[in-house]
Short mmCIF file of C-alpha atoms in Angstrom, two decimals:
data_model
loop_
_atom_site.label_atom_id
_atom_site.label_comp_id
_atom_site.label_asym_id
_atom_site.label_seq_id
_atom_site.Cartn_x
_atom_site.Cartn_y
_atom_site.Cartn_z
CA UNK A 1 -14.05 -13.84 -48.80
CA UNK A 2 -16.75 -15.68 -46.30
CA UNK A 3 -18.53 -12.48 -45.00
CA UNK A 4 -18.86 -10.77 -48.51
CA UNK A 5 -22.02 -10.32 -49.83
CA UNK A 6 -22.74 -9.50 -53.35
CA UNK A 7 -20.59 -6.36 -54.11
CA UNK A 8 -19.40 -4.44 -57.13
CA UNK A 9 -16.24 -5.27 -59.28
CA UNK A 10 -12.68 -5.25 -58.29
CA UNK A 11 -12.13 -2.28 -60.62
CA UNK A 12 -14.76 0.44 -59.09
CA UNK A 13 -13.51 -1.21 -55.42
CA UNK A 14 -9.98 -0.56 -56.42
CA UNK A 15 -11.23 3.15 -57.68
CA UNK A 16 -13.33 4.00 -54.79
CA UNK A 17 -10.67 2.80 -51.97
CA UNK A 18 -8.04 4.80 -54.25
CA UNK A 19 -9.53 8.29 -53.85
CA UNK A 20 -10.40 7.32 -50.32
CA UNK A 21 -6.66 5.77 -49.46
CA UNK A 22 -3.48 6.45 -51.48
CA UNK A 23 -4.63 6.72 -54.85
CA UNK A 24 -4.62 10.47 -56.36
CA UNK A 25 -7.80 11.23 -58.73
CA UNK A 26 -6.71 14.32 -61.44
CA UNK A 27 -9.27 15.59 -63.84
CA UNK A 28 -8.34 16.07 -67.59
CA UNK A 29 -10.49 18.23 -69.45
CA UNK A 30 -13.95 16.26 -68.74
CA UNK A 31 -12.54 12.92 -67.72
CA UNK A 32 -10.21 11.68 -65.10
CA UNK A 33 -7.36 9.27 -63.80
CA UNK A 34 -6.31 7.77 -61.45
CA UNK A 35 -2.86 7.75 -60.21
CA UNK A 36 -1.11 4.78 -57.67
CA UNK A 37 2.43 4.77 -55.94
CA UNK A 38 3.78 2.33 -53.13
CA UNK A 39 6.59 1.47 -51.33
CA UNK A 40 4.97 -2.21 -51.90
CA UNK A 41 5.50 -3.02 -55.68
CA UNK A 42 3.68 -6.42 -55.84
CA UNK A 43 0.56 -4.62 -54.55
CA UNK A 44 1.30 -1.64 -56.91
CA UNK A 45 1.63 -4.30 -59.80
CA UNK A 46 -1.66 -6.22 -58.55
CA UNK A 47 -3.66 -2.75 -58.87
CA UNK A 48 -2.49 -2.12 -62.42
CA UNK A 49 -3.15 -5.86 -63.72
CA UNK A 50 -6.77 -5.75 -62.10
CA UNK A 51 -7.45 -1.89 -63.82
CA UNK A 52 -6.12 -3.08 -67.15
CA UNK A 53 -8.08 -6.86 -66.77
CA UNK A 54 -11.20 -4.44 -66.34
CA UNK A 55 -10.23 -2.30 -69.49
CA UNK A 56 -8.77 0.85 -67.99
CA UNK A 57 -5.46 1.54 -69.84
CA UNK A 58 -2.14 2.10 -67.39
CA UNK A 59 1.18 3.44 -68.09
CA UNK A 60 4.33 1.76 -67.35
CA UNK A 61 5.42 1.48 -63.74
CA UNK A 62 8.41 4.14 -63.22
CA UNK A 63 9.75 5.44 -60.15
CA UNK A 64 9.36 8.97 -58.61
CA UNK A 65 10.46 10.81 -55.73
CA UNK A 66 8.68 9.83 -52.32
CA UNK A 67 6.87 12.37 -50.38
CA UNK A 68 8.06 10.83 -47.17
CA UNK A 69 11.67 10.44 -47.89
CA UNK A 70 12.86 12.53 -51.04
CA UNK A 71 16.13 10.45 -51.02
CA UNK A 72 14.38 7.77 -51.74
CA UNK A 73 12.54 6.64 -55.27
CA UNK A 74 9.04 5.06 -54.93
CA UNK A 75 7.38 3.17 -57.81
CA UNK A 76 3.93 4.45 -59.36
CA UNK A 77 1.75 4.14 -62.35
CA UNK A 78 -0.96 6.57 -63.48
CA UNK A 79 -4.34 5.12 -65.41
CA UNK A 80 -5.81 6.28 -68.75
CA UNK A 81 -9.15 8.46 -68.46
CA UNK A 82 -12.34 6.49 -67.86
CA UNK A 83 -15.79 7.18 -66.85
CA UNK A 84 -15.72 5.18 -64.04
CA UNK A 85 -13.02 6.99 -62.60
CA UNK A 86 -14.41 10.31 -63.49
CA UNK A 87 -17.71 9.52 -61.55
CA UNK A 88 -15.51 8.79 -58.59
CA UNK A 89 -13.98 12.15 -58.83
CA UNK A 90 -17.46 13.59 -58.59
CA UNK A 91 -18.59 11.83 -56.11
CA UNK A 92 -18.26 12.93 -52.09
CA UNK A 93 -15.90 10.62 -49.93
CA UNK A 94 -19.27 9.61 -47.96
CA UNK A 95 -20.64 8.38 -50.94
CA UNK A 96 -17.60 6.67 -51.82
CA UNK A 97 -17.77 4.71 -48.32
CA UNK A 98 -21.16 3.73 -48.77
CA UNK A 99 -20.36 1.96 -52.25
CA UNK A 100 -17.63 0.31 -50.84
CA UNK A 101 -17.69 -3.60 -50.05
CA UNK A 102 -15.50 -5.93 -48.80
CA UNK A 103 -12.66 -6.16 -50.84
CA UNK A 104 -12.79 -1.86 -50.96
CA UNK A 105 -12.64 -2.17 -47.24
CA UNK A 106 -9.65 -4.57 -47.46
CA UNK A 107 -7.78 -2.72 -49.74
CA UNK A 108 -8.12 0.55 -47.58
CA UNK A 109 -6.69 -0.97 -44.67
CA UNK A 110 -3.92 -2.59 -47.02
CA UNK A 111 -3.33 1.36 -48.05
CA UNK A 112 -3.68 3.20 -44.48
CA UNK A 113 -4.27 0.31 -41.69
CA UNK A 114 -2.25 -1.39 -39.18
CA UNK A 115 -2.51 -4.78 -37.50
CA UNK A 116 -1.38 -5.07 -34.07
CA UNK A 117 -0.10 -8.42 -33.49
CA UNK A 118 0.46 -8.45 -29.78
CA UNK A 119 -3.12 -6.52 -28.95
CA UNK A 120 -5.14 -8.37 -32.03
CA UNK A 121 -6.41 -5.11 -32.49
CA UNK A 122 -6.23 -2.65 -35.67
CA UNK A 123 -6.05 0.83 -36.75
CA UNK A 124 -7.42 2.17 -39.74
CA UNK A 125 -5.44 5.90 -40.08
CA UNK A 126 -7.96 8.33 -42.09
CA UNK A 127 -7.12 11.56 -41.13
CA UNK A 128 -8.71 13.55 -43.55
CA UNK A 129 -11.95 12.43 -42.79
CA UNK A 130 -14.59 14.52 -41.42
CA UNK A 131 -16.32 13.32 -38.39
CA UNK A 132 -19.71 12.42 -41.05
CA UNK A 133 -17.19 10.46 -43.22
CA UNK A 134 -15.64 8.63 -40.36
CA UNK A 135 -19.17 7.59 -38.90
CA UNK A 136 -20.13 6.46 -42.45
CA UNK A 137 -17.17 3.80 -42.82
CA UNK A 138 -17.63 2.76 -38.97
CA UNK A 139 -21.18 1.87 -40.45
CA UNK A 140 -19.79 0.50 -43.45
CA UNK A 141 -17.49 -1.94 -41.39
CA UNK A 142 -19.89 -2.84 -38.87
CA UNK A 143 -22.45 -4.07 -41.80
CA UNK A 144 -19.93 -6.43 -42.53
CA UNK A 145 -18.44 -7.34 -39.43
CA UNK A 146 -21.20 -6.41 -36.92
CA UNK A 147 -19.42 -8.32 -33.82
CA UNK A 148 -19.07 -4.88 -32.42
CA UNK A 149 -18.35 -1.13 -33.98
CA UNK A 150 -15.17 0.35 -34.36
CA UNK A 151 -14.20 3.75 -32.24
CA UNK A 152 -12.79 7.01 -33.49
CA UNK A 153 -9.50 7.68 -31.56
CA UNK A 154 -6.95 10.49 -31.88
CA UNK A 155 -3.41 10.55 -32.72
CA UNK A 156 -2.54 14.10 -30.33
CA UNK A 157 0.55 15.83 -31.61
CA UNK A 158 2.87 17.84 -29.05
CA UNK A 159 2.16 20.56 -31.28
CA UNK A 160 -1.31 20.87 -30.78
CA UNK A 161 -2.46 18.99 -33.74
CA UNK A 162 -4.92 15.89 -33.65
CA UNK A 163 -5.45 13.37 -36.18
CA UNK A 164 -8.52 10.87 -35.88
CA UNK A 165 -8.05 7.34 -36.91
CA UNK A 166 -10.60 4.28 -36.40
CA UNK A 167 -9.59 1.29 -33.90
CA UNK A 168 -10.80 -1.73 -34.92
CA UNK A 169 -11.66 -4.07 -31.53
CA UNK A 170 -10.33 -6.94 -31.51
CA UNK A 171 -13.29 -9.23 -31.95
CA UNK A 172 -13.74 -7.33 -34.91
CA UNK A 173 -10.23 -8.10 -36.15
CA UNK A 174 -10.07 -11.36 -35.70
CA UNK A 175 -12.75 -12.01 -38.39
CA UNK A 176 -11.25 -8.70 -40.58
CA UNK A 177 -7.80 -10.07 -40.69
CA UNK A 178 -9.22 -13.52 -42.16
CA UNK A 179 -10.76 -12.22 -44.97
CA UNK A 180 -7.64 -9.99 -45.35
CA UNK A 181 -5.26 -13.23 -45.24
CA UNK A 182 -7.70 -14.75 -48.11
CA UNK A 183 -7.18 -11.64 -50.43
CA UNK A 184 -3.52 -11.13 -49.80
CA UNK A 185 -2.87 -15.09 -50.67
CA UNK A 186 -5.76 -15.16 -53.57
CA UNK A 187 -3.74 -12.50 -55.23
CA UNK A 188 -0.17 -13.21 -54.19
CA UNK A 189 0.85 -10.21 -52.30
CA UNK A 190 3.45 -11.42 -49.82
CA UNK A 191 4.40 -7.75 -48.94
CA UNK A 192 0.99 -7.24 -47.34
CA UNK A 193 1.04 -10.73 -45.68
CA UNK A 194 1.89 -8.60 -42.24
CA UNK A 195 -1.28 -6.64 -42.47
CA UNK A 196 -3.14 -9.90 -41.82
CA UNK A 197 -0.77 -11.08 -38.86
CA UNK A 198 1.02 -13.49 -41.55
CA UNK A 199 4.55 -14.52 -41.68
CA UNK A 200 5.89 -12.34 -44.75
CA UNK A 201 9.16 -13.37 -46.74
CA UNK A 202 9.67 -9.96 -47.38
CA UNK A 203 11.76 -7.12 -45.38
CA UNK A 204 9.75 -3.61 -44.75
CA UNK A 205 10.91 -0.52 -44.59
CA UNK A 206 9.00 2.25 -43.86
#
């Protein structure tokens, strides 16, 4: 990716972005595992393959009940214990954010982001983040995409609940989506082409 400056290995970025996004870290005795599920099977397979290539054993992919639609089964897998996962388990969210590189930011967006093609902007849904964590993520994105800082917006529900998300300005998204496009093309994840505004050959059901 054109803007990437060094960065840690793919496995570490999968673990860090997983803790912040769609992954679930679970402690077993002294060590920890990470679990993933996704309606996007190719994206799930990509994470499984990358973990195994990095020396982390994983379970076979199976299908469990979706937390959003209990009538639907969703593919999932778990890792075996690994010291790198254990290290991330004990890290704060802010520490995880500070150790992200472009690959990690891209995967976090693939997990929890949306691209709005007509406006050319993006949203990153991080409703469990504190203000400190949100600002750390804004600074991290700005480190790689210094055209303009992202902003904190809120999704206000009728019942009074309010969830924060990051608004990614058009000028930033123009550069960011180029790196997203290169990533999903390089690793052949057509299910995620739409996140970069690319034509997709799959039909999404969300």
